[in-house]
mmCIF file of C-alpha atoms and ligand atoms in Angstrom:
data_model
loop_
_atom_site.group_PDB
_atom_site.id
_atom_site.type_symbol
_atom_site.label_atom_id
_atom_site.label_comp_id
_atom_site.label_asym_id
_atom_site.label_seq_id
_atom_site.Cartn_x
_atom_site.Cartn_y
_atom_site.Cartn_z
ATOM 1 C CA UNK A 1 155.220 16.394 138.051
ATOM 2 C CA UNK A 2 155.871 14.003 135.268
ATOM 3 C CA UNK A 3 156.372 10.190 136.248
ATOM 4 C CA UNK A 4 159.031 7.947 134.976
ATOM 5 C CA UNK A 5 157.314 7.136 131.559
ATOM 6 C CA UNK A 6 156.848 10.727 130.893
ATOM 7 C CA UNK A 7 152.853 11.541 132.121
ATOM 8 C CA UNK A 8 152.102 14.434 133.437
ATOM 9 C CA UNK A 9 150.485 13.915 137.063
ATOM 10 C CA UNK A 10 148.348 16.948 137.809
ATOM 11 C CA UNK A 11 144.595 15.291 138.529
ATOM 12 C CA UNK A 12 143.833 13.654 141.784
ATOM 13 C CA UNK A 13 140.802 11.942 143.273
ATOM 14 C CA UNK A 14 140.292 12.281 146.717
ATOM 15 C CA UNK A 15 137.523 9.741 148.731
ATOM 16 C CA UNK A 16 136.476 11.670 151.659
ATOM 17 C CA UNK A 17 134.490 8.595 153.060
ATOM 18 C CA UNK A 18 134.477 5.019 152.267
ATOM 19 C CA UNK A 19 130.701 5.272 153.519
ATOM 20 C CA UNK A 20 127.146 5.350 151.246
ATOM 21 C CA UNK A 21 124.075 5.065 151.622
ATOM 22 C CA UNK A 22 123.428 3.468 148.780
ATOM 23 C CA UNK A 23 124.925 -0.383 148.002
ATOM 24 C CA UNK A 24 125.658 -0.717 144.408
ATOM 25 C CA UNK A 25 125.615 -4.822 143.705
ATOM 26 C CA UNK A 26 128.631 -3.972 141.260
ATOM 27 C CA UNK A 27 130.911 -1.638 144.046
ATOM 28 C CA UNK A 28 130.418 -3.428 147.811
ATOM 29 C CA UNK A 29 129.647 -6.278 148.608
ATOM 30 C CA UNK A 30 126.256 -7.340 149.482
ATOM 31 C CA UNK A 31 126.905 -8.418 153.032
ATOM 32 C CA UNK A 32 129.064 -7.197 155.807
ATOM 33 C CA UNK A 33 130.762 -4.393 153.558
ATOM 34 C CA UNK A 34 134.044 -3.505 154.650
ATOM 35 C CA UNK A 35 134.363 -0.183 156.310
ATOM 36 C CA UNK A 36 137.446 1.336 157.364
ATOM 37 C CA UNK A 37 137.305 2.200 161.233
ATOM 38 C CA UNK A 38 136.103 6.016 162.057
ATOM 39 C CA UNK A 39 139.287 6.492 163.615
ATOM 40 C CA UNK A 40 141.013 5.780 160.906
ATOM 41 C CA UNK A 41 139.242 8.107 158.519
ATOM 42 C CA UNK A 42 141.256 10.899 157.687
ATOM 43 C CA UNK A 43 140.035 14.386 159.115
ATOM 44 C CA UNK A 44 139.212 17.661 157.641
ATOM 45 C CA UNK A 45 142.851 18.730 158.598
ATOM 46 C CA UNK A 46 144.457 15.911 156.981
ATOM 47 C CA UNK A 47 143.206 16.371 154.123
ATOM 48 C CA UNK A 48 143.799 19.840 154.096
ATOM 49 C CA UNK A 49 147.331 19.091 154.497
ATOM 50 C CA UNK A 50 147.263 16.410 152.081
ATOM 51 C CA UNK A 51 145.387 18.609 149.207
ATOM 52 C CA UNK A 52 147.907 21.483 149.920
ATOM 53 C CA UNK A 53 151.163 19.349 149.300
ATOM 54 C CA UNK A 54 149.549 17.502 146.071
ATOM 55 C CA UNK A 55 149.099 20.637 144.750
ATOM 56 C CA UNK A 56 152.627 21.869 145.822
ATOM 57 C CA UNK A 57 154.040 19.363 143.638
ATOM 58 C CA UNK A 58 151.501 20.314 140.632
ATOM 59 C CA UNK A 59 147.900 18.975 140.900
ATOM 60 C CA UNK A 60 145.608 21.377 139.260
ATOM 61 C CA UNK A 61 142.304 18.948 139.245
ATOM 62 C CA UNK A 62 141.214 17.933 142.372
ATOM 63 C CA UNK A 63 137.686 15.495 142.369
ATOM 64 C CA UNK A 64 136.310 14.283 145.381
ATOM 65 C CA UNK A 65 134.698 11.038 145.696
ATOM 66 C CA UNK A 66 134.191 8.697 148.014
ATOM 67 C CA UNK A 67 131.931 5.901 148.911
ATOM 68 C CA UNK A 68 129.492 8.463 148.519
ATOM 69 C CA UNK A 69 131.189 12.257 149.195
ATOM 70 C CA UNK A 70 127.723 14.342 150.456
ATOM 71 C CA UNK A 71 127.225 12.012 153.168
ATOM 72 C CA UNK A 72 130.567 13.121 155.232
ATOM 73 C CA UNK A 73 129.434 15.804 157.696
ATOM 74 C CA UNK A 74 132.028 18.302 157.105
ATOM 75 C CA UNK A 75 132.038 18.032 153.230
ATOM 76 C CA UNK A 76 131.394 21.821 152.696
ATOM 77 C CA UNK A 77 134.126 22.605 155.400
ATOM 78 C CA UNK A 78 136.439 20.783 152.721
ATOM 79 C CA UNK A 79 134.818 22.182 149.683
ATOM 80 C CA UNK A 80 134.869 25.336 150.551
ATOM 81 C CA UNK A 81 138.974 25.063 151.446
ATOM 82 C CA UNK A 82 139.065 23.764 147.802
ATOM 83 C CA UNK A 83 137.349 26.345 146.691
ATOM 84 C CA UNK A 84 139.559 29.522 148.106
ATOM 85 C CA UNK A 85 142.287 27.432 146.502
ATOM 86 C CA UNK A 86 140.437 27.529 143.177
ATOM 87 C CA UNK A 87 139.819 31.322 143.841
ATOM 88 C CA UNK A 88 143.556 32.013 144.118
ATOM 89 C CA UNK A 89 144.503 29.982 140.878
ATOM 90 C CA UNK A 90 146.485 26.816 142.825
ATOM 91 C CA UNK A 91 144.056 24.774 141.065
ATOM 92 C CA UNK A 92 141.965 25.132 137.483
ATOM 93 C CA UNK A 93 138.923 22.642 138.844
ATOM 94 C CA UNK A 94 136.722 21.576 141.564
ATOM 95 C CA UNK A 95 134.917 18.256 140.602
ATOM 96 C CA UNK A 96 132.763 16.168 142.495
ATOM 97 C CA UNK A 97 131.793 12.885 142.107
ATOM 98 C CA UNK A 98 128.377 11.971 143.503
ATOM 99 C CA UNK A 99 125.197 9.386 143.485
ATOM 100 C CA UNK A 100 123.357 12.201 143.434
ATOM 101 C CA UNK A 101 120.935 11.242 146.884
ATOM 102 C CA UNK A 102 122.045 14.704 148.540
ATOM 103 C CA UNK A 103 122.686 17.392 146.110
ATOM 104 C CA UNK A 104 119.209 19.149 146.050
ATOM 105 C CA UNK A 105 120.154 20.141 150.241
ATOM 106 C CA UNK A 106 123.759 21.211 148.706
ATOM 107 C CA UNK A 107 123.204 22.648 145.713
ATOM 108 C CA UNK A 108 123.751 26.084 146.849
ATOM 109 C CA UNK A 109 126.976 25.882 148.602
ATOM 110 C CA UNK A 110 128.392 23.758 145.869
ATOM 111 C CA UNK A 111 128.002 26.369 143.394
ATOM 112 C CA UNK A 112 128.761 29.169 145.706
ATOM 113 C CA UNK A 113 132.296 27.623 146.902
ATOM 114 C CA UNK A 114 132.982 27.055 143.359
ATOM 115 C CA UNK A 115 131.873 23.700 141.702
ATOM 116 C CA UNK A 116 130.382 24.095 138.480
ATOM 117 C CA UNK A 117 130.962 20.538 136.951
ATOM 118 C CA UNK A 118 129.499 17.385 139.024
ATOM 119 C CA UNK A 119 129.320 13.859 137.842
ATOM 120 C CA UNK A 120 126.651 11.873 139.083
ATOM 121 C CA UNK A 121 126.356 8.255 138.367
ATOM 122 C CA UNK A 122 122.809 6.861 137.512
ATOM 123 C CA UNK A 123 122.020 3.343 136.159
ATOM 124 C CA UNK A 124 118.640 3.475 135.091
ATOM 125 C CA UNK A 125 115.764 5.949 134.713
ATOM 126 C CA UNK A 126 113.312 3.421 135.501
ATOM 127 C CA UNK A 127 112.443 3.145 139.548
ATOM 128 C CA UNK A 128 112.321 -0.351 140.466
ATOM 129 C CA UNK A 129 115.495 -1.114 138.446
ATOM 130 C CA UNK A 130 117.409 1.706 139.902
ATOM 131 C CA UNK A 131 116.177 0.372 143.367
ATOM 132 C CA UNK A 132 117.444 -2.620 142.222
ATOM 133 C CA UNK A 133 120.700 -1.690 141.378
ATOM 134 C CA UNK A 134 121.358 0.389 144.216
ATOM 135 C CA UNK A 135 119.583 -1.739 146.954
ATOM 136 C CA UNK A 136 117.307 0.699 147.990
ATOM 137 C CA UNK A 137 118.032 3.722 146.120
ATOM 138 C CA UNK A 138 115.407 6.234 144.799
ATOM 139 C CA UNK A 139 115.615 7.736 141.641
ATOM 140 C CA UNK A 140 113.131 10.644 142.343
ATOM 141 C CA UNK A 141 115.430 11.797 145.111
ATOM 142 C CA UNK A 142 118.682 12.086 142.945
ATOM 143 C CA UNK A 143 116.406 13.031 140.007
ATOM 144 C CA UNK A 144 115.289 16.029 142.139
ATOM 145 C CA UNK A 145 119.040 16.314 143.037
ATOM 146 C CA UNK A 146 120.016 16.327 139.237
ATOM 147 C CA UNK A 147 117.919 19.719 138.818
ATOM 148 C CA UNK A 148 118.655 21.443 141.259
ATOM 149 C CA UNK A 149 121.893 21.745 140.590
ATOM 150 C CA UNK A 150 121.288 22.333 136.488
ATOM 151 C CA UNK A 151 119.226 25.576 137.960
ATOM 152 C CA UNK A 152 122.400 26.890 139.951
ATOM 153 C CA UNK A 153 124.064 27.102 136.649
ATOM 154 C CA UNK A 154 126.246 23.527 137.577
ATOM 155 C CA UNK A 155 127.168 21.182 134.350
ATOM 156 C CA UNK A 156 125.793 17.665 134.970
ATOM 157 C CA UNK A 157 127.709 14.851 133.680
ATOM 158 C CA UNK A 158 125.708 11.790 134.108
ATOM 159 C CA UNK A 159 128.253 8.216 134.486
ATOM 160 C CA UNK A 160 126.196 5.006 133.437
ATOM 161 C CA UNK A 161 127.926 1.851 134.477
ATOM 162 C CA UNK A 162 127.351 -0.579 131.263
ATOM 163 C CA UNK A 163 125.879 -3.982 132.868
ATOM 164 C CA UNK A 164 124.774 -6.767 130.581
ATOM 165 C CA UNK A 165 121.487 -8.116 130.808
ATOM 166 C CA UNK A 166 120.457 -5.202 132.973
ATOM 167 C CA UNK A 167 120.804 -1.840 131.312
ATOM 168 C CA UNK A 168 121.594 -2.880 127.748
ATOM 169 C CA UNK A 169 117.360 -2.184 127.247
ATOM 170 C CA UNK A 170 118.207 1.763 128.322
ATOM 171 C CA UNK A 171 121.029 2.755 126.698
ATOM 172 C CA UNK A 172 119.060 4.592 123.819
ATOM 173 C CA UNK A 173 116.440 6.076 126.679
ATOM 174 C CA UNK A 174 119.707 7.469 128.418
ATOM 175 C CA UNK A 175 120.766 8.921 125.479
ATOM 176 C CA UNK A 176 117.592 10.727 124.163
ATOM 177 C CA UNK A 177 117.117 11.598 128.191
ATOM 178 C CA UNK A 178 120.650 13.586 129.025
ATOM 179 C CA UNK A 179 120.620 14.928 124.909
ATOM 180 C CA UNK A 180 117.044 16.454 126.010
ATOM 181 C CA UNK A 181 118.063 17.796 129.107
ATOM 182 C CA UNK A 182 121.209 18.892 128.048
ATOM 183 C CA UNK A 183 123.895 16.910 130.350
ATOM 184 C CA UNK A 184 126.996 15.243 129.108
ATOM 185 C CA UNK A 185 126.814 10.834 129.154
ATOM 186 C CA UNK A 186 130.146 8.754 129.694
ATOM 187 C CA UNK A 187 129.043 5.066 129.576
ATOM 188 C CA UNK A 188 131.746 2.775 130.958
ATOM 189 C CA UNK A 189 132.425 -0.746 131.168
ATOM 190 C CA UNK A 190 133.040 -2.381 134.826
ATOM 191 C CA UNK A 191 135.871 -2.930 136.109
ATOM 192 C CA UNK A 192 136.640 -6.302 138.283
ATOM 193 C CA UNK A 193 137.452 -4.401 141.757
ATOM 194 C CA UNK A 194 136.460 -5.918 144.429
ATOM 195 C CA UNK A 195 135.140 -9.566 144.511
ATOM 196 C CA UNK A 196 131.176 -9.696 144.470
ATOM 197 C CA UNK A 197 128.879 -12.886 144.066
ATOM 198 C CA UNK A 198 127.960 -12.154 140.435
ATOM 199 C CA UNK A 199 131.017 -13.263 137.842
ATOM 200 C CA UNK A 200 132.226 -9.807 136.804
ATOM 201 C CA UNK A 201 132.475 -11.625 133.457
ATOM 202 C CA UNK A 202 128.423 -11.685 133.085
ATOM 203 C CA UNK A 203 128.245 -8.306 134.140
ATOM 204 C CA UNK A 204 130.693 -7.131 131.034
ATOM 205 C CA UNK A 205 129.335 -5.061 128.179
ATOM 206 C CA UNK A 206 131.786 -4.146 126.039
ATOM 207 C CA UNK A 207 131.435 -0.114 125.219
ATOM 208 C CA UNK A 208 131.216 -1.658 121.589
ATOM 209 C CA UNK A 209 128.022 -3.199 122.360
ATOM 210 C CA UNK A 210 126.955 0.324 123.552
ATOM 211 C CA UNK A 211 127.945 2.256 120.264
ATOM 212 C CA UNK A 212 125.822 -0.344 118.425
ATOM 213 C CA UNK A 213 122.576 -0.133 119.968
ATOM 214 C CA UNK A 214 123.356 3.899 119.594
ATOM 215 C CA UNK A 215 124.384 3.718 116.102
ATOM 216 C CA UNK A 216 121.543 1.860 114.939
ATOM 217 C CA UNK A 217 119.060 3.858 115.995
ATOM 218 C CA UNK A 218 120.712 7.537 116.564
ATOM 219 C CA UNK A 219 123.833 7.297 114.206
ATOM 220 C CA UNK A 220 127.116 8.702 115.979
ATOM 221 C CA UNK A 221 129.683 10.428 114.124
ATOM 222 C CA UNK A 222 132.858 11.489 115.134
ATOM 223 C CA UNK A 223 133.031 13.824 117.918
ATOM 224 C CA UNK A 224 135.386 17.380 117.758
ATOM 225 C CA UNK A 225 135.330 16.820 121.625
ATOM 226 C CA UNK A 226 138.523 15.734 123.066
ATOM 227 C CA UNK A 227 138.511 15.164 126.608
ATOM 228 C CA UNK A 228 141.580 14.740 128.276
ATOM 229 C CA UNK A 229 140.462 12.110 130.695
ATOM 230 C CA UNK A 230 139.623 8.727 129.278
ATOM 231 C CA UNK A 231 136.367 9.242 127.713
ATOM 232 C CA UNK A 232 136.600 8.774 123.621
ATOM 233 C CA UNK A 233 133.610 10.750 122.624
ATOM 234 C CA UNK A 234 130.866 10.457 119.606
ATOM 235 C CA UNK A 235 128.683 13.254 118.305
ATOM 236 C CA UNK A 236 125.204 12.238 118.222
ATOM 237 C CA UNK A 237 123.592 14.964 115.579
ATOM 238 C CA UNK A 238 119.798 14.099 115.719
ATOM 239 C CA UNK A 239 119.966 15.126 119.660
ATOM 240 C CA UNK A 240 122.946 17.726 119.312
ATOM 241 C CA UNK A 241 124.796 15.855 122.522
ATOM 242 C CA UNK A 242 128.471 14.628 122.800
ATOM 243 C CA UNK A 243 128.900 10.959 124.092
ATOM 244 C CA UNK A 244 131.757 9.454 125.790
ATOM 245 C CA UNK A 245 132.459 5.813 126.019
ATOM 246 C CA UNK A 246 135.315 5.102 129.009
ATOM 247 C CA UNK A 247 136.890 1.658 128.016
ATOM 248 C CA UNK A 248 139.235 0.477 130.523
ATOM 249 C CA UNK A 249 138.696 -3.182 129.658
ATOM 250 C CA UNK A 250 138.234 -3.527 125.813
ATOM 251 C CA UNK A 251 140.962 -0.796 124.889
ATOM 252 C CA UNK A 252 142.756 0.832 128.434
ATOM 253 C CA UNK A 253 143.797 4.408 128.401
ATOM 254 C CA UNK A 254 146.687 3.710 130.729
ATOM 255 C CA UNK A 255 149.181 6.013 128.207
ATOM 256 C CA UNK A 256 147.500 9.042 129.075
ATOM 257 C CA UNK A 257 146.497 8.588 132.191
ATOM 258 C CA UNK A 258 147.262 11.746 134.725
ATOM 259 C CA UNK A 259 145.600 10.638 137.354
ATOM 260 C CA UNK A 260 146.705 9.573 141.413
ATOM 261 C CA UNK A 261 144.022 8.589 144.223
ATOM 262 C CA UNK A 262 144.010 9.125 147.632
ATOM 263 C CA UNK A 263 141.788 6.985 149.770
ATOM 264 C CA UNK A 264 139.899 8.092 152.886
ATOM 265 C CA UNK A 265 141.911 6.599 155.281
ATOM 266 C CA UNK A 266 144.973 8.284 154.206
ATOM 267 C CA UNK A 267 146.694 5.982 151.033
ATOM 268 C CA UNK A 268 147.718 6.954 148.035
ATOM 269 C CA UNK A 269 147.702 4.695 144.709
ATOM 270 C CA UNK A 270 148.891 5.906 141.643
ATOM 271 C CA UNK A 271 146.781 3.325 140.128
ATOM 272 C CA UNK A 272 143.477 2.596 140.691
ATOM 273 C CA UNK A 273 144.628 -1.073 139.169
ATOM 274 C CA UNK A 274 147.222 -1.690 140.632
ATOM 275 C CA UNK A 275 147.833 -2.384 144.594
ATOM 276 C CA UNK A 276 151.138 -0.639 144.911
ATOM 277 C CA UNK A 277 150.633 2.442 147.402
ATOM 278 C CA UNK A 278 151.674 4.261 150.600
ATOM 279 C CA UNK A 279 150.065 5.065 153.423
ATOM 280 C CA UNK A 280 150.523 8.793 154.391
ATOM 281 C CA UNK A 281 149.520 8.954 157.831
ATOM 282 C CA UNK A 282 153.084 8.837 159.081
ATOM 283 C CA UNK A 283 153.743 12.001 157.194
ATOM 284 C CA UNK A 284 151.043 13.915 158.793
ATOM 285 C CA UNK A 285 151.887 14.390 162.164
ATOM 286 C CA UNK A 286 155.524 16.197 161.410
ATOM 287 C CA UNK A 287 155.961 19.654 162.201
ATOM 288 C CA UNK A 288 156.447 20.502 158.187
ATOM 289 C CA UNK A 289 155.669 18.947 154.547
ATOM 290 C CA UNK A 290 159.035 18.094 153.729
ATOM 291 C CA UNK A 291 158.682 13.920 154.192
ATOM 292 C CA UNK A 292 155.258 14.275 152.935
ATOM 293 C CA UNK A 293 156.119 16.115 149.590
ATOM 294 C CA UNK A 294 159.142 13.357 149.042
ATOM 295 C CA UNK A 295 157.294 10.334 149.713
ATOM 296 C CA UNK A 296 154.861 11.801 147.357
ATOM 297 C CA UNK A 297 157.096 13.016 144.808
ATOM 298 C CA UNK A 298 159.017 9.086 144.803
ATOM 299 C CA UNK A 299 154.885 7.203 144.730
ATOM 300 C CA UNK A 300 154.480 9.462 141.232
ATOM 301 C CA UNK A 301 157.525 9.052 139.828
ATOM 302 C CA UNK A 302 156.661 4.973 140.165
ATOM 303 C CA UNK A 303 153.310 5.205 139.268
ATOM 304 C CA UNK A 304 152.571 1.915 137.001
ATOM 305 C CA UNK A 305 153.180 1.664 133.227
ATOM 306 C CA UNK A 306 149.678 0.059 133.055
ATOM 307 C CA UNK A 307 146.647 -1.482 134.959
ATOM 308 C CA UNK A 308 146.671 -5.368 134.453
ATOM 309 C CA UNK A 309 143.121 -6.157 134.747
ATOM 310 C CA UNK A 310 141.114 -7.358 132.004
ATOM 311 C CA UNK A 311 137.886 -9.519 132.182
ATOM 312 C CA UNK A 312 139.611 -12.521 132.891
ATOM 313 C CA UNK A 313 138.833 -13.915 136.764
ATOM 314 C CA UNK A 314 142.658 -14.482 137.225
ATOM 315 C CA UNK A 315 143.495 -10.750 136.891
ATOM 316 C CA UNK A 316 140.960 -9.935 139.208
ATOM 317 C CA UNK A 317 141.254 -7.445 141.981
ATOM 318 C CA UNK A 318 139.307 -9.260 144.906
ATOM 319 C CA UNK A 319 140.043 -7.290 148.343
ATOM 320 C CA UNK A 320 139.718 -4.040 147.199
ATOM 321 C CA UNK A 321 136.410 -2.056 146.154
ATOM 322 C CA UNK A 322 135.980 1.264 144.291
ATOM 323 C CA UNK A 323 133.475 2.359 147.665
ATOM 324 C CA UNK A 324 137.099 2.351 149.543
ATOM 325 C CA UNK A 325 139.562 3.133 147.012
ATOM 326 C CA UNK A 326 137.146 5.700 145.739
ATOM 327 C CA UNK A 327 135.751 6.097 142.154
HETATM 328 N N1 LIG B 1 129.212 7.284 145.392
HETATM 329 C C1 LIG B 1 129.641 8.096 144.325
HETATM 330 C C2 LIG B 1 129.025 7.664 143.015
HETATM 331 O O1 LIG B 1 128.436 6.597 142.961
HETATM 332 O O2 LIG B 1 129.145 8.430 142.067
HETATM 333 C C3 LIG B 1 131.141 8.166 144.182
HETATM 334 C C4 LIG B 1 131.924 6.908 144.395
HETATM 335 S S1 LIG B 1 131.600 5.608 143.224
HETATM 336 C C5 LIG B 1 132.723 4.377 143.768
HETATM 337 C C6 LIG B 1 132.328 6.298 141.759
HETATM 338 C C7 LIG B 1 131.978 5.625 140.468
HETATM 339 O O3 LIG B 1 132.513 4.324 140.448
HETATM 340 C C8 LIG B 1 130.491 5.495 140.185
HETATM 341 O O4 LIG B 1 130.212 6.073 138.928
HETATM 342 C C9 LIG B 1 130.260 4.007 140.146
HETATM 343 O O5 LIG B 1 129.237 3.669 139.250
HETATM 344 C C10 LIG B 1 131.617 3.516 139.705
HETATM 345 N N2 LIG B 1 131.886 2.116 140.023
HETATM 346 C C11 LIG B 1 131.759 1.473 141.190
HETATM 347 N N3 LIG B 1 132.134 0.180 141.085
HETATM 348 C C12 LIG B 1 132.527 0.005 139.807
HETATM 349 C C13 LIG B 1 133.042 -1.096 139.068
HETATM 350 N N4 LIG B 1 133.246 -2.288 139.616
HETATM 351 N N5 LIG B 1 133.341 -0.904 137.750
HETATM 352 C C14 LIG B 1 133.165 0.310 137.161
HETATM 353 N N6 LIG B 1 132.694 1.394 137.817
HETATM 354 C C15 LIG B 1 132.378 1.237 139.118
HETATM 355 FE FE1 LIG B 2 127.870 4.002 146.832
HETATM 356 FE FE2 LIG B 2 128.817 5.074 144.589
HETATM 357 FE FE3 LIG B 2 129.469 2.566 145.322
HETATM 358 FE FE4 LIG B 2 127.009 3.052 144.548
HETATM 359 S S1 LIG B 2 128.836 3.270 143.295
HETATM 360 S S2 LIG B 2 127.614 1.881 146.358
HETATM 361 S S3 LIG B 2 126.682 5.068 145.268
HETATM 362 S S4 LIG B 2 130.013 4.381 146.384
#
C-alpha cells in the first residue's frame, strides 16, 4: 500500500507486551511505570487477526517487539503463526526485536519456526554499567543468549543506544567486539519518548560524535551496504564489519520510511513520532475483516509526512514510551 506522499508501507512492528524485565533509565520511567491493564493486552487471536489483515493489504516484514517480546507466555504460539505465513510466501521476514535476557531457552524454536535475523539491544559490555543501565540487568545472561542463537545459524544484529557521558568510552570496544564475532552494529541516537528525570538533551550523542571516535582510531569508508531501513552504513576495513549509524535526530529518515506500529493493546500509529493513531479493538470482534482492512487502509494512507521531534524539550513526546509503543 503506498500512503499519500507516495511510501510504500509494507514493514510493521508489532509489541506483543508492554512488559520487561529489564528498566532501561532511557525507555520507562524509573518509578511506577505505566502498564497497560492485562485485560487490555491484546491476545494471541487478535493478533492473529491483526497480522493477517496487515498483510492482506501488503506487509511483507513483520518484527515483533515489545516492552520486552520473550517474556509474553505465548510468544512461540505467535511466532510460529508467523512463521507458516513466512513458509507460504505472505511475508519475506520474521524479525525480532529483543534485550536478549531469554533467547538462550528460545533459541531453538526461533530458528525452527523461521527467524534467522534478531536484533538485540546491548549498551555496554562492561557488567556493572550494563546493570546500570538496565537497573538490574545481567550481561552474562544475554551474552549467553547472544550465542546461542549465533550457533543455530541466527544473524545477530546488536542495537547500541548512543548516551553521552555513559557509553561514549565503548564505542570503539563495541566495534572491535561485534567485527570479531561477526554481528552487524546500528548505533542510534535517543529519541525524546517518553518523559524521564534525566534532560533527554544530556543524554544526546549525536551519531557524528560516534563516527569520530570510530574514524580516528578504525577509519570508516564508505559502505556498498544499503539497508533499506534507516541505518546509513560505514565499512570498517581493518575488522571487515559493516556499521550503521540510525539518526533520527541529527538528519531524520522520515522520506523513506515504510514502516507502521501496532501497540500491544491493540493501536496502530503510523508514526512512532507522531500521536495520531486508532485503536483497533472495535474492529476485532466483527464477524469479517472488512472494517478492519478499511480503517487500516485510511490510518496508512494518512500516515505523517514527518516526525517533529528534535532535541529540543518543547518537541518532546512526554506520555508516551517506546516500552508501550514498542521499539
Ligand atoms: N525490549 C526489547 C529491546 O530492548 O530490544 C524491545 C523493545 S525496546 C523499546 C526496542 C529498542 O528501543 C531498544 O533497542 C531500545 O534500546 C530502544 N529504545 C528505548 N527507548 C529509547 C529512546 N528513548 N530512544 C532511542 N531508542 C530507545
Ligand atoms: Fe525493556 Fe527494551 Fe525498554 Fe530496556 S529498552 S526497558 S529492555 S523495553
Amino acid at each position: 500500500m503506498l500512503d499519500s506522499f507516495g511510501r510504500r508501507i509494507n514493514y510493521v512492528r508489532i509489541s506483543v507486551t508492554d512488559r520487561c524485565d529489564l528498566r532501561c533509565k532511557y525507555c520507562m520511567p524509573q518509578t511506577n511505570p505505566f502498564f497497560y491493564k492485562k485485560k487490555d493486552i491484546l491476545t494471541l487471536t487478535n493478533l492473529k487477526k491483526i497480522s493477517e489483515a496487515l498483510i492482506k493489504l501488503g506487509i511483507k516484514k513483520i518484527r515483533i517487539t515489545g516492552g520486552e517480546p520473550l517474556i509474553r507466555k505465548d510468544i512461540i504460539e505467535y511466532i510460529k503463526f508467523l512463521g507458516s505465513k513466512k513458509i507460504n510466501n505472505e511475508i519475506d521476514e520474521l524479525l525480532l526485536t529483543t534485550n536478549g535476557t531469554q533467547l538462550s531457552q528460545y533459541s531453538e524454536s526461533l530458528f525452527k519456526y523461521g527467524v534467522r535475523r534478531i536484533n538485540v539491544s546491548l549498551d555496554s559490555l562492561i557488567s556493572e554499567k550494563f546493570n546500570f543501565i538496565t537497573n538490574g540487568g545481567l550481561l552474562e545472561k544475554v551474552l549467553e543468549g547472544i550465542f546461542s542463537i549465533k550457533k543455530k545459524g541466527i544473524e545477530v544484529k546488536i542495537n547500541t543506544v548512543l548516551i553521552k557521558n555513559f557509553n561514549e568510552d565503548e564505542i570503539i570496544n563495541l566495534v572491535k567486539w561485534c567485527g570479531e564475532h561477526n554481528f552487524k552494529l546500528s548505533f542510534i541516537e535517543i529519541m525524546p519518548i517518553g518523559d524521564v528525570p534525566i534532560s533527554r538533551n544530556k543524554q544526546y550523542l549525536p551519531v557524528s560524535n560516534a563516527k569520530e571516535i570510530i574514524n580516528k582510531e578504525l577509519k570508516l569508508e564508505p559502505s556498498s551496504l544499503k539497508s533499506p531501513g534507516p541505518s546509513n552504513y560505514y565499512y570498517c576495513k581493518s575488522l571487515d564489519t559493516h556499521i550503521g549509524f540510525i539518526s533520527p535526530i541529527s538528519n531524520h529518515f522520515c522520506r523513506t520510511c515504510n514502516r507502521i506500529r501496532v501497540t500491544s493493546n491493540g493501536i496502530i500509529y503510523p508514526c512512532l513520532g507522531d500521536n495520531n493513531s486508532v485503536d483497533l479493538n472495535p474492529f476485532l470482534n466483527e464477524q469479517d475483516d472488512k472494517k478492519l482492512i478499511k480503517i487500516l487502509q485510511k490510518l496508512i494512507y494518512t500516515k505523517p509526512e514527518k516526525h517533529f521531534f528534535n532535541i529540543n524539550e518543547k518537541s518532546y513526546i512526554k506520555k508516551r514510551y517506546m516500552n508501550t509503543t514498542g521499539g
